[in-house]
Coordinates of C-alpha atoms and ligand atoms in Angstrom, one line a residue:
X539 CA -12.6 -6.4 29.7
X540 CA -9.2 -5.4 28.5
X541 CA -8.3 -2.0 28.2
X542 CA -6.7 -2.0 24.8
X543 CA -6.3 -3.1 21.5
X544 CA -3.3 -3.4 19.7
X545 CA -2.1 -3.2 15.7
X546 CA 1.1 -4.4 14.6
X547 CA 1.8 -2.2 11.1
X548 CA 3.7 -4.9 8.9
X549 CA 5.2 -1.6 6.4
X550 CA 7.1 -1.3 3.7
X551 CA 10.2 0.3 5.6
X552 CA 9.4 -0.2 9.0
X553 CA 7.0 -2.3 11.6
X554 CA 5.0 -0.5 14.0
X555 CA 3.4 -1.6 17.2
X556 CA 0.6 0.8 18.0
X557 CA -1.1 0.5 21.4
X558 CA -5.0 2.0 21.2
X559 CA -7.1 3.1 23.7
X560 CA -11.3 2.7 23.6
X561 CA -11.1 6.6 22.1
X562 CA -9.1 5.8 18.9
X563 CA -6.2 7.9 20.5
X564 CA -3.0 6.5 20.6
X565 CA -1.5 5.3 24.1
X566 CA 2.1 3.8 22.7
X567 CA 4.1 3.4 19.9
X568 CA 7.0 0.8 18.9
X569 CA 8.9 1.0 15.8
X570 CA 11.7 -0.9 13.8
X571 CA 12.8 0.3 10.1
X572 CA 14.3 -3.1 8.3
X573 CA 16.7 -3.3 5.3
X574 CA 15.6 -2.3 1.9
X575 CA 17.4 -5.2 -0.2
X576 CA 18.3 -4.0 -3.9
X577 CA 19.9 -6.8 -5.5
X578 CA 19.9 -5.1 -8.9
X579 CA 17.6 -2.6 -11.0
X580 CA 14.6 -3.0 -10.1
X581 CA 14.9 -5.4 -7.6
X582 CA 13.4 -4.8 -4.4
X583 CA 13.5 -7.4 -1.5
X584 CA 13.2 -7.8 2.5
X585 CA 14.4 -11.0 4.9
X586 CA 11.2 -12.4 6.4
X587 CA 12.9 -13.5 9.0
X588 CA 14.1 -9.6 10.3
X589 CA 10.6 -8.4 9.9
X590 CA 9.8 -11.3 12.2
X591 CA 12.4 -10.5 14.7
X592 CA 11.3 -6.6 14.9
X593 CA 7.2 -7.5 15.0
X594 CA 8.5 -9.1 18.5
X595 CA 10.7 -6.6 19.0
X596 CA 8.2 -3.8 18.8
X597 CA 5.4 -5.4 20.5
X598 CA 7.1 -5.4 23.5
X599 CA 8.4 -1.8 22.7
X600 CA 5.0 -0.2 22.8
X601 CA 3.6 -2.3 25.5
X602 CA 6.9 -1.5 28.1
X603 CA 6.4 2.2 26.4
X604 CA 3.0 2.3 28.0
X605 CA 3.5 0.2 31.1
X606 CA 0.9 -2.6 29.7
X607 CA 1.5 -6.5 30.2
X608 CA -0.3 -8.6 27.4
X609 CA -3.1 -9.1 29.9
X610 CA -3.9 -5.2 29.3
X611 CA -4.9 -6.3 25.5
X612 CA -8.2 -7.4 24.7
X613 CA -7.2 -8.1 21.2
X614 CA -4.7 -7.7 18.2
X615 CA -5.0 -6.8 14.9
X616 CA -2.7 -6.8 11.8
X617 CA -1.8 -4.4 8.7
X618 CA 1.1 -5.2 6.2
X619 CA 2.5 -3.9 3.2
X620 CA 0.2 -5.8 0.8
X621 CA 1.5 -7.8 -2.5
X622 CA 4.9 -8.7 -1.1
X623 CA 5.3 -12.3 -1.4
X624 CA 7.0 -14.6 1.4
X625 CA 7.7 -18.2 0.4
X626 CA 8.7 -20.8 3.4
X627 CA 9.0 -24.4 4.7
X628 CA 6.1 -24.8 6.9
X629 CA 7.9 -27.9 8.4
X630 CA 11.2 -25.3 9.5
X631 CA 9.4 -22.1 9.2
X632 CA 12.5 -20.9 7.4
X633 CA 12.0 -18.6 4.1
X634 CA 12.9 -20.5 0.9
X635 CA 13.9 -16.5 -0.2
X636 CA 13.9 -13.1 0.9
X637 CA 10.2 -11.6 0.4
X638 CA 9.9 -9.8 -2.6
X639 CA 8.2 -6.4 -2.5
X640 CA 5.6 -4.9 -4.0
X641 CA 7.1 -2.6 -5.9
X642 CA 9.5 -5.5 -7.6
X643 CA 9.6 -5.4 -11.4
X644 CA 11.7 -8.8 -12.2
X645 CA 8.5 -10.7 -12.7
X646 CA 8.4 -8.7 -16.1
X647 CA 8.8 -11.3 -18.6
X648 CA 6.3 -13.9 -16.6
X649 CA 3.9 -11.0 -16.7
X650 CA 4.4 -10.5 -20.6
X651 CA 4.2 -14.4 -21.1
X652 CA 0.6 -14.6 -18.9
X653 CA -0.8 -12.0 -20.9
X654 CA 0.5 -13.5 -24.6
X655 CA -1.7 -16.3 -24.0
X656 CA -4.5 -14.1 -24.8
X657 CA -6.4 -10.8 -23.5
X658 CA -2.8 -8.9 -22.5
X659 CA -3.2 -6.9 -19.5
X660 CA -6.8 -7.4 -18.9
X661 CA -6.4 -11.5 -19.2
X662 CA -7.7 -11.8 -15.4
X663 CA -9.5 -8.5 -14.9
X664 CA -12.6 -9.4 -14.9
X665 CA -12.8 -12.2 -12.2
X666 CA -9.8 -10.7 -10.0
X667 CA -10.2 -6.9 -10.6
X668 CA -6.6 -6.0 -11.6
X669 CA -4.7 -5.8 -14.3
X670 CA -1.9 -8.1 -15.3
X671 CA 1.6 -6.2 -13.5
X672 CA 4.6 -7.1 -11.9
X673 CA 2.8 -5.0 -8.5
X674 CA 1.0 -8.5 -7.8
X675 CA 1.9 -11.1 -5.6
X676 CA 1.0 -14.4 -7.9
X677 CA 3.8 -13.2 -10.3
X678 CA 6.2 -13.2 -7.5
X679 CA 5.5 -16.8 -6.1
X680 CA 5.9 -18.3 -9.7
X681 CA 9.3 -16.5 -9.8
X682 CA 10.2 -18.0 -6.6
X683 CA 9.2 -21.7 -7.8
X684 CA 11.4 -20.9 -10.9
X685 CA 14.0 -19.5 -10.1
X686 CA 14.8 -20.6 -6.1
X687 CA 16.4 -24.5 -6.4
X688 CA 13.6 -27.1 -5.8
X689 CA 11.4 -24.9 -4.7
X690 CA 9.1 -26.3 -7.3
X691 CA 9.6 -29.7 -6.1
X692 CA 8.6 -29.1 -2.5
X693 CA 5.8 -26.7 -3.7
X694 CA 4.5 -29.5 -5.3
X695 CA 4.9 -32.0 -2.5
X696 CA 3.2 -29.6 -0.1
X697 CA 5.9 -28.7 1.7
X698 CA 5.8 -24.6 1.0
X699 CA 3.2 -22.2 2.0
X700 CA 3.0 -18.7 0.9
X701 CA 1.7 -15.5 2.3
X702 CA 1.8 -11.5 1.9
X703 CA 3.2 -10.1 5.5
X704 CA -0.2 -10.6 7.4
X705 CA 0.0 -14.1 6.8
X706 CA 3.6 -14.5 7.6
X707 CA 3.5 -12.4 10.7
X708 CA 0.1 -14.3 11.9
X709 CA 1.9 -17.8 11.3
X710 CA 4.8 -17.0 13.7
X711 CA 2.6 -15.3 15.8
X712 CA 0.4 -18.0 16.6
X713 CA 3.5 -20.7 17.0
X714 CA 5.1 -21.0 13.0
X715 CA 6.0 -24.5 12.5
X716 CA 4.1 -25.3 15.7
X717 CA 0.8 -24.6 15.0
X718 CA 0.7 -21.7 13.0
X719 CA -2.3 -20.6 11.4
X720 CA -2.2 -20.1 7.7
X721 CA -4.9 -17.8 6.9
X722 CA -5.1 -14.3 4.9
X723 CA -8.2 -12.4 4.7
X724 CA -10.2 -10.9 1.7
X725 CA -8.2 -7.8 1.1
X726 CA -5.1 -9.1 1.2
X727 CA -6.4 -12.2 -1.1
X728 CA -7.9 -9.6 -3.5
X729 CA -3.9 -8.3 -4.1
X730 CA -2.4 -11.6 -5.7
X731 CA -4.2 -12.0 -8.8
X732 CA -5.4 -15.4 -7.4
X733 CA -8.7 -14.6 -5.9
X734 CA -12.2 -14.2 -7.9
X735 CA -13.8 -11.1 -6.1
X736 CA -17.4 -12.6 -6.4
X737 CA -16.8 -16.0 -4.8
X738 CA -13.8 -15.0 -2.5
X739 CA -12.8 -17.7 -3.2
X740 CA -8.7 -19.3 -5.0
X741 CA -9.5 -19.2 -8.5
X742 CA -7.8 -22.6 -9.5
X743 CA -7.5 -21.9 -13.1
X744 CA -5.6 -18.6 -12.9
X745 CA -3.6 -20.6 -10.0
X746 CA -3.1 -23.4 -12.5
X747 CA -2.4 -20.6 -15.1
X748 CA 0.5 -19.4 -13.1
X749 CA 2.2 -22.6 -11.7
X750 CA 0.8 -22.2 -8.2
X751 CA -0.1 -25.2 -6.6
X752 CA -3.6 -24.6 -4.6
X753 CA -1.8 -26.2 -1.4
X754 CA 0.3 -23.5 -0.6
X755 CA -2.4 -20.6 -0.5
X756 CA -3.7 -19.4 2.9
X757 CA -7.3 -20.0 3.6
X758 CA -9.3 -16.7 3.0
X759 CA -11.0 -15.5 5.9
X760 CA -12.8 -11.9 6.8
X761 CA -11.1 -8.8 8.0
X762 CA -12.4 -9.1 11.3
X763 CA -12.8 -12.9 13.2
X764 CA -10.9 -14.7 15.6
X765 CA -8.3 -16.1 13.6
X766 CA -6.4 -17.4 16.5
X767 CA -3.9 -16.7 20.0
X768 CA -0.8 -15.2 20.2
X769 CA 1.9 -17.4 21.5
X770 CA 5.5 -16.3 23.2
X771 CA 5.0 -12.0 23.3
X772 CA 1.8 -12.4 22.7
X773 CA 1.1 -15.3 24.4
X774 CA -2.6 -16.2 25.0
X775 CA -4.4 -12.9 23.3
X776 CA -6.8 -13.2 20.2
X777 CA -5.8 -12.1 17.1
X778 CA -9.1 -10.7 16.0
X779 CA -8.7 -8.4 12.5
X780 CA -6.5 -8.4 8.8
X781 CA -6.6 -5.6 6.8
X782 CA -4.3 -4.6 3.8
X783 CA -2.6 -1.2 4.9
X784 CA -4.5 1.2 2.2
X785 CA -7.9 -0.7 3.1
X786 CA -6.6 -0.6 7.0
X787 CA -6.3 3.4 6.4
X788 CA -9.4 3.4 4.8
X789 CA -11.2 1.4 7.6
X790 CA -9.5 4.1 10.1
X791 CA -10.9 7.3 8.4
X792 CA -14.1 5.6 9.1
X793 CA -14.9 5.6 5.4
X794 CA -18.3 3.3 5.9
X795 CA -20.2 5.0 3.5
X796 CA -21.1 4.4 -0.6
X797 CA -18.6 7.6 -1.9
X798 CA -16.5 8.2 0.4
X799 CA -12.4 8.2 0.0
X800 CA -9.2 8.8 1.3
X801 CA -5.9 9.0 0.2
X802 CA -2.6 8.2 2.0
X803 CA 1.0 9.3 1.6
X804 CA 3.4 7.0 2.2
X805 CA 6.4 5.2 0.2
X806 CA 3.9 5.5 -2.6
X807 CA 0.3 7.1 -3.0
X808 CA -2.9 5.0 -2.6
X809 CA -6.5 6.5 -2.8
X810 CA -9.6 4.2 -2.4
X811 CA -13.1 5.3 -2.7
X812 CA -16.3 3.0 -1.2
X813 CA -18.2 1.5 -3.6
X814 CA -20.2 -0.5 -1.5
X815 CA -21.1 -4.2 -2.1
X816 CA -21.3 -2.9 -5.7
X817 CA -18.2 -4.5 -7.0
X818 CA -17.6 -1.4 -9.9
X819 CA -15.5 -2.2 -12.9
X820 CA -12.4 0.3 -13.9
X821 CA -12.6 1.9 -17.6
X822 CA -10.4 4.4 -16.6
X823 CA -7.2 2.5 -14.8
X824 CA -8.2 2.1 -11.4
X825 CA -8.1 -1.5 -10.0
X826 CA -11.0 -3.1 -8.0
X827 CA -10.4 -4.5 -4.9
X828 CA -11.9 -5.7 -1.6
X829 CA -12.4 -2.8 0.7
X830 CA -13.0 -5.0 3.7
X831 CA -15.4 -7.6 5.0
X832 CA -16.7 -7.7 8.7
X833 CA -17.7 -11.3 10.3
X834 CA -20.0 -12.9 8.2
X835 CA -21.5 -9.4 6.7
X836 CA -21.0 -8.8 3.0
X837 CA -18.1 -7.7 1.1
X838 CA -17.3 -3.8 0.9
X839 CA -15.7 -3.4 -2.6
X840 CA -13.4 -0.1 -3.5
X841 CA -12.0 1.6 -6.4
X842 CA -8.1 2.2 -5.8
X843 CA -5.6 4.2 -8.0
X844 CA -2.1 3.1 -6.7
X845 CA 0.5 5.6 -7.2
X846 CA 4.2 3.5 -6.7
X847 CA 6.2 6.3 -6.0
X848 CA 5.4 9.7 -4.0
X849 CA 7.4 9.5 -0.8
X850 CA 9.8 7.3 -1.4
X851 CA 11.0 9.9 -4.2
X852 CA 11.8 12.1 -1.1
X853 CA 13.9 9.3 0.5
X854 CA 15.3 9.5 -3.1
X855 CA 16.4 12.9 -3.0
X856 CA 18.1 12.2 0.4
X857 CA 19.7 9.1 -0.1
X858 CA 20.5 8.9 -4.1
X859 CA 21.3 12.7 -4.5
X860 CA 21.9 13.9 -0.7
X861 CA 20.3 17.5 -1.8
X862 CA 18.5 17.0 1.9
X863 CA 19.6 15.2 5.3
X864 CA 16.0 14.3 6.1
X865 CA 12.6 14.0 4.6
X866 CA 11.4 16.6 6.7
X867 CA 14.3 19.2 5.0
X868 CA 12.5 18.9 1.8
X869 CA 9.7 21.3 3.0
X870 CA 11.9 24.5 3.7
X871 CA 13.7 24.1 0.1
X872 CA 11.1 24.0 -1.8
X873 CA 9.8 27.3 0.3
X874 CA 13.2 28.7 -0.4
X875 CA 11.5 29.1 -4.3
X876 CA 8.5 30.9 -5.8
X877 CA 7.5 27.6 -7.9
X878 CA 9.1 25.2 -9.8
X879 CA 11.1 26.7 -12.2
X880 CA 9.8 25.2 -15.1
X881 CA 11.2 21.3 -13.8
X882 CA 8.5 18.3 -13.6
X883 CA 9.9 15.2 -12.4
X884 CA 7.8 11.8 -13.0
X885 CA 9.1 9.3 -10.8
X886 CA 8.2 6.3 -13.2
X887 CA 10.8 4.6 -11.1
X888 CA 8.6 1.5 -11.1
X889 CA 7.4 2.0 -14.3
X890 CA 3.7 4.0 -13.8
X891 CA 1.2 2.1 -12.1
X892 CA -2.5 4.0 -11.9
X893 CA -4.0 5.3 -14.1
X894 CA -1.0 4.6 -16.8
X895 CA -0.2 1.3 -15.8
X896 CA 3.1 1.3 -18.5
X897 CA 5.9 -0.7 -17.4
X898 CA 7.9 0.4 -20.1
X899 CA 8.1 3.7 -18.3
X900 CA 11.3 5.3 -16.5
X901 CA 11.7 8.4 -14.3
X902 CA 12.0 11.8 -16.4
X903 CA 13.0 15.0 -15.0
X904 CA 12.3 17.8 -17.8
X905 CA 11.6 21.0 -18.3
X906 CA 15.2 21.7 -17.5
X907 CA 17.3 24.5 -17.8
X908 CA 20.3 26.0 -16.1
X909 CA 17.9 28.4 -14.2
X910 CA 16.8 25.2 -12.2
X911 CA 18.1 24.4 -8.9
X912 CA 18.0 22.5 -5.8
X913 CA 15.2 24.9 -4.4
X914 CA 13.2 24.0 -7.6
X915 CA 13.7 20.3 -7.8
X916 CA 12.6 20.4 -4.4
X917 CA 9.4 21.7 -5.3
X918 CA 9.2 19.4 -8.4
X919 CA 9.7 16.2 -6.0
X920 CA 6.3 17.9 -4.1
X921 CA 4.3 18.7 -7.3
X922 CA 5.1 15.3 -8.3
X923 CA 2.4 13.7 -5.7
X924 CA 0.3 16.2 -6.0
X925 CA -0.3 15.8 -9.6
X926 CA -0.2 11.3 -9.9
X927 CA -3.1 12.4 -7.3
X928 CA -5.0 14.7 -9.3
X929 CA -4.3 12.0 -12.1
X930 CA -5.7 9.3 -9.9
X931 CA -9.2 11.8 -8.6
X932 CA -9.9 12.3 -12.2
X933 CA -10.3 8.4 -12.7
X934 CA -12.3 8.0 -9.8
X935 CA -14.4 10.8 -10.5
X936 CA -15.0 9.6 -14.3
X937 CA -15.5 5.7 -13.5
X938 CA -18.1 6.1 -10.4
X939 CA -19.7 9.2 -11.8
X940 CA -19.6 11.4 -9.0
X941 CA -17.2 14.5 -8.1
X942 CA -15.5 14.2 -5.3
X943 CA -16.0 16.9 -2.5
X944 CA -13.4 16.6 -0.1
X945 CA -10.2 14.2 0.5
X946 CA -9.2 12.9 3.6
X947 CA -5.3 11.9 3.8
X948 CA -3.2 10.8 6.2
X949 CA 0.3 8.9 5.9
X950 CA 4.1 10.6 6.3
X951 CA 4.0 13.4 3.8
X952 CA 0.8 15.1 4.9
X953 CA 2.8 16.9 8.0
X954 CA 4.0 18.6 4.8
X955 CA 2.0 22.0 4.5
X956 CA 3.4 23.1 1.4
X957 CA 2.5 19.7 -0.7
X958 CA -0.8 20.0 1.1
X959 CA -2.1 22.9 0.3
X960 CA -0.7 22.7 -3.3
X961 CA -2.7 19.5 -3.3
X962 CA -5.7 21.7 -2.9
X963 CA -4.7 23.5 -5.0
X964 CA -4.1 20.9 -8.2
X965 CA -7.8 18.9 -7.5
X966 CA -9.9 22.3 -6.6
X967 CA -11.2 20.3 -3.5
X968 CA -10.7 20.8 0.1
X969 CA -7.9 18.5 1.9
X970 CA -8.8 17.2 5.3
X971 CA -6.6 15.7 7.6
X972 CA -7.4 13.9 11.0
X973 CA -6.8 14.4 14.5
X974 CA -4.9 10.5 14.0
X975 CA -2.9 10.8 11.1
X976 CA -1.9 7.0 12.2
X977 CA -5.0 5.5 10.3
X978 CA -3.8 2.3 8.9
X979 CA -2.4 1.0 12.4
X980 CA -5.9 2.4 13.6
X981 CA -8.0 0.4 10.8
X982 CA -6.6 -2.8 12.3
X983 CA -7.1 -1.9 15.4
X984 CA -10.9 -1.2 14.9
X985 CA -11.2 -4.9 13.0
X986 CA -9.6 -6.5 15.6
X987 CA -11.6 -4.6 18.4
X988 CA -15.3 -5.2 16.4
X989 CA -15.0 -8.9 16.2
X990 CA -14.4 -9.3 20.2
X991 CA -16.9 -6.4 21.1
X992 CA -14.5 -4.3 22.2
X993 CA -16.3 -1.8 20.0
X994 CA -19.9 -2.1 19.2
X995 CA -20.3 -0.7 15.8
X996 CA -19.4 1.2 12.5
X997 CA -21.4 4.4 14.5
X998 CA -19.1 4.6 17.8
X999 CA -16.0 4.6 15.0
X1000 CA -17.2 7.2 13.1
X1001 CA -17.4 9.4 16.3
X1002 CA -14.2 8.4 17.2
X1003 CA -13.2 10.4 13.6
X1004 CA -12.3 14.1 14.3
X1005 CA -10.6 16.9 12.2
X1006 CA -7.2 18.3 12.6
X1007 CA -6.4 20.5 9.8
X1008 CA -8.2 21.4 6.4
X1009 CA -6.8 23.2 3.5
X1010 CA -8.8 25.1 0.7
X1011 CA -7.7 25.4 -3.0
X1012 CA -6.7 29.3 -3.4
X1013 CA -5.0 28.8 -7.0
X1014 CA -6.8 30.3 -9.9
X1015 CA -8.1 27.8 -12.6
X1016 CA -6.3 28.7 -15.4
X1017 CA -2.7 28.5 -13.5
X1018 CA -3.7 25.2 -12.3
X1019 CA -5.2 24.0 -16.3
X1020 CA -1.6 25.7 -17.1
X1021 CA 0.5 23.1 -14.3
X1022 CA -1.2 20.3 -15.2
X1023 CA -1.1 20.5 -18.7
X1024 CA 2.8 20.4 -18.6
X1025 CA 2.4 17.5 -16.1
X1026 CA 0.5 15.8 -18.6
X1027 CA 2.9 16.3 -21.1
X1028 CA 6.0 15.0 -19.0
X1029 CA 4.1 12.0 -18.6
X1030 CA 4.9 11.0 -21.9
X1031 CA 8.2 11.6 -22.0
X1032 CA 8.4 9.0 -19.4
X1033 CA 7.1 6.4 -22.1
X1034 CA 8.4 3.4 -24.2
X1035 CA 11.8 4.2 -22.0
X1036 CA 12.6 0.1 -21.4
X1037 CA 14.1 -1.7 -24.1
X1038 CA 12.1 -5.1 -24.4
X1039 CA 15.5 -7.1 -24.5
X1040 CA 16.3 -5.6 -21.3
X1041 CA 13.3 -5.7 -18.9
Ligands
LIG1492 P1 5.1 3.7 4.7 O1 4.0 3.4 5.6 O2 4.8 3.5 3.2 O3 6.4 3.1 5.0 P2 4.9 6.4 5.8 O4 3.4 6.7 5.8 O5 5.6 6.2 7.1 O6 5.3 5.3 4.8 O7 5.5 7.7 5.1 C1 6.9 7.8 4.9 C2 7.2 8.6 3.7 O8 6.9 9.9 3.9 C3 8.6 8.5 3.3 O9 8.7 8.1 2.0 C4 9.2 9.9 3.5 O10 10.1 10.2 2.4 C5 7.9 10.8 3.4 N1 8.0 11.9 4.3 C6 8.2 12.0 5.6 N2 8.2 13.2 6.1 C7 8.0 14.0 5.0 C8 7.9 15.5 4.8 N3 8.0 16.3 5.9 N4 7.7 15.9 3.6 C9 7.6 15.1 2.6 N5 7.7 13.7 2.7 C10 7.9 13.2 3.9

């Protein structure tokens, strides 16, 4: 067999070719960063057809990087950015308009209007496990057919077909207008809004509901099947496993069991906990998704609090404000202060997703005064994560019942020492990070892998799982009550910020 398996990481800034060897470890790594298109406020868009261009791109990266030919590959796997919407002409394969992203708020007003005809926010919840907001991807299609010139017309005469990034980037994959396969699988599904978690199934109502017609939706398939070969860089090898990114990174930390969790830190924060095939409904703001589904097994559900902005709010400082020259910068000013100062900054930039879920929330930085300075707002950025997080825990802990003992992370800002151990600090658990911090690339790697027997079972991942660093909370309780009260009360001066003419 093959010596490797590899995971193409479809991200929100960049795309990531990760070569794995039968160990977990990684062997090689390509990687392309894409434009962030920003129309206007609030708009937030990519061109499909880049992201295409650097997938190849990287591929070959990684496998020249490591001296492999695509005959070294026994399978590949994909992970994406989940709930941002590509819209093309499966005749050309050309996008009818750019992809927008996930954290896109234009589809306000459809949003408002789905939710007027009865039920507000909750409208879908029960049968798709989310809450009505402009973080979906069904929102985002019907703005396309709106708004793009006879888009509607040709969506209707079967001429379009959507996807998130998996599907997008398995369709060119496998040949795009020559053969392409059109298929998503279950986690990816459970992000549009569209799906019904029990069946798996397109629910055609909501579909009808929101002016998407059924013919342009992927087939929805497991996380881990042969889906279908690779054609030109990847000519001739299976592509074997689908995962959303946060249930990817999941999968990676080997998070099998009922209970356990992990939380990543990347453009934004997302922590999902295993709830088995107990599909548990939220009272406390989390959404329910699918976790992931192997083969013809049942479905593993998850709670999930999504968090839209943590690290992105450090590219923020750097790019907006230039107070650092690169992320990494931000760790030595903040250690340049004792604490804080005094400053809280909620990054409502998107609104507040989990557990608020207010789109009528902005960013607030308060607590201001002119003691305050770039050391502290450093710190404040940092804090900032740590407490949506804590925020987020709290949910988790109240809907399923059960304290959390420890967290596992992984994603960009956990090299950050300072944010981690105040992270500790904030929940009063233990913070674990692994030995491959790279756990969404490796996720799909391990779905891909386990439907061509590359790995055996859920048993030889788990032992591939091993511990880097862990830090312990060291804060005393009433300092950390004192913190978070004051977080809290930021918060809500985040709130009722967006005029309802103007959003
Ligand atoms: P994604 O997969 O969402 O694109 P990554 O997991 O690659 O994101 O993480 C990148 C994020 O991590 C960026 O938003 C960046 O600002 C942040 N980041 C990178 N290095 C650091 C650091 N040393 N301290 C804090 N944040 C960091």
């Amino acid at each position: 067999m093959a010596q490797h398996i590899l995971a193409i990481d479809q991200g929100t800034t960049s795309t990531r070719a990760i070569v794995f060897d039968h160990a977990g470890a990684i062997v090689s790594v390509g990687q392309k960063e894409h434009e962030q298109i920003l129309p206007r406020a609030g708009w937030v868009e990519h061109n499909p057809v880049e992201i295409t261009a650097n997938t190849r791109y990287v591929v070959g990266q990684a496998l020249a990087k490591a001296d492999l030919n695509i005959g070294d590959l026994a399978a590949v796997g994909i992970t994406n950015q989940r709930e941002t919407a590509v819209v093309w002409d499966r005749h050309t394969g050309e996008p009818v308009y750019n992809a927008i992203v996930w954290q896109d708020t234009r589809t306000q007003s459809i949003v408002d209007s789905l939710g007027a005809l009865g039920g507000g926010a909750d409208r879908y919840k029960a049968k798709v496990g989310l809450p009505l907001a402009t973080y979906f991807s069904g929102p985002k299609v019907r703005w396309i057919l709106d708004n793009v010139e006879g888009a509607r017309a040709k969506a209707e005469n079967g001429d379009l077909l959507f996807g998130n990034t998996d599907t997008w980037t398995l369709w060119n994959l496998t040949g795009g207008p020559n053969g392409g396969v059109h298929v998503t699988d279950v986690t990816n599904a459970s992000r549009t809004m569209l799906m019904d978690l029990d069946t798996l199934n397109w629910d055609a109502e909501i579909a009808a509901e929101m002016g998407i017609p059924l013919s342009m939706l992927p087939e929805i398939r497991s996380s881990s099947e042969h889906y279908g070969v690779g054609v030109g860089v990847l000519n001739g090898v299976p592509i074997t496993g689908i995962l959303g990114d946060q249930q990817a990174a999941t999968f990676g930390q080997a998070c099998f069991d009922v209970g356990t969790a992990k939380n990543t830190y990347g453009t934004g924060n997302f922590m999902l906990l295993n709830t088995g095939t107990e599909k548990v409904a939220s009272r406390n703001g989390l959404l329910t998704t699918v976790c992931y589904k192997i083969g013809s097994q049942d479905p593993v559900y998850a709670l999930e609090g999504s968090i839209a902005v943590t690290g992105s709010l450090v590219q923020w400082l750097r790019d907006n404000l230039g107070i650092i020259g690169s992320a990494s910068e931000i760790e030595g000013l903040a250690r340049s202060v004792e604490d804080n100062g005094g400053a809280y900054f909620v990054p409502a930039f998107s609104g507040l997703f989990a557990p608020y879920w207010r789109s009528d929330a902005r960013g607030a930085l308060v607590g201001l005064t002119r003691f305050v300075s770039k050391g502290h707002l450093a710190r404040a950025v940092l804090e900032a994560t740590a407490f949506q997080t804590r925020e987020v825990l709290d949910a988790m802990n109240a809907d399923s019942g059960v304290a959390l003992t420890e967290l596992k992370v992984d994603g960009g800002m956990v090299v950050n020492e300072l944010l981690m151990q105040f992270q500790a600090d904030i929940l009063d658990v233990p913070v674990v990070r692994p030995k491959v911090a790279e756990t969404t690339a490796l996720g799909a790697a391990y779905a891909a892998g386990l439907a061509v027997g590359y790995w055996g079972g859920e048993d030889e991942l788990r032992a591939n799982w091993a511990e880097d660093k862990r830090w312990t909370p060291a804060l005393d309780s009433s300092e950390r009550e004192r913190v978070y009260r004051n977080w809290r009360k930021a918060v809500t001066k985040s709130f009722d910020w967006v005029d309802d003419d103007v959003r």
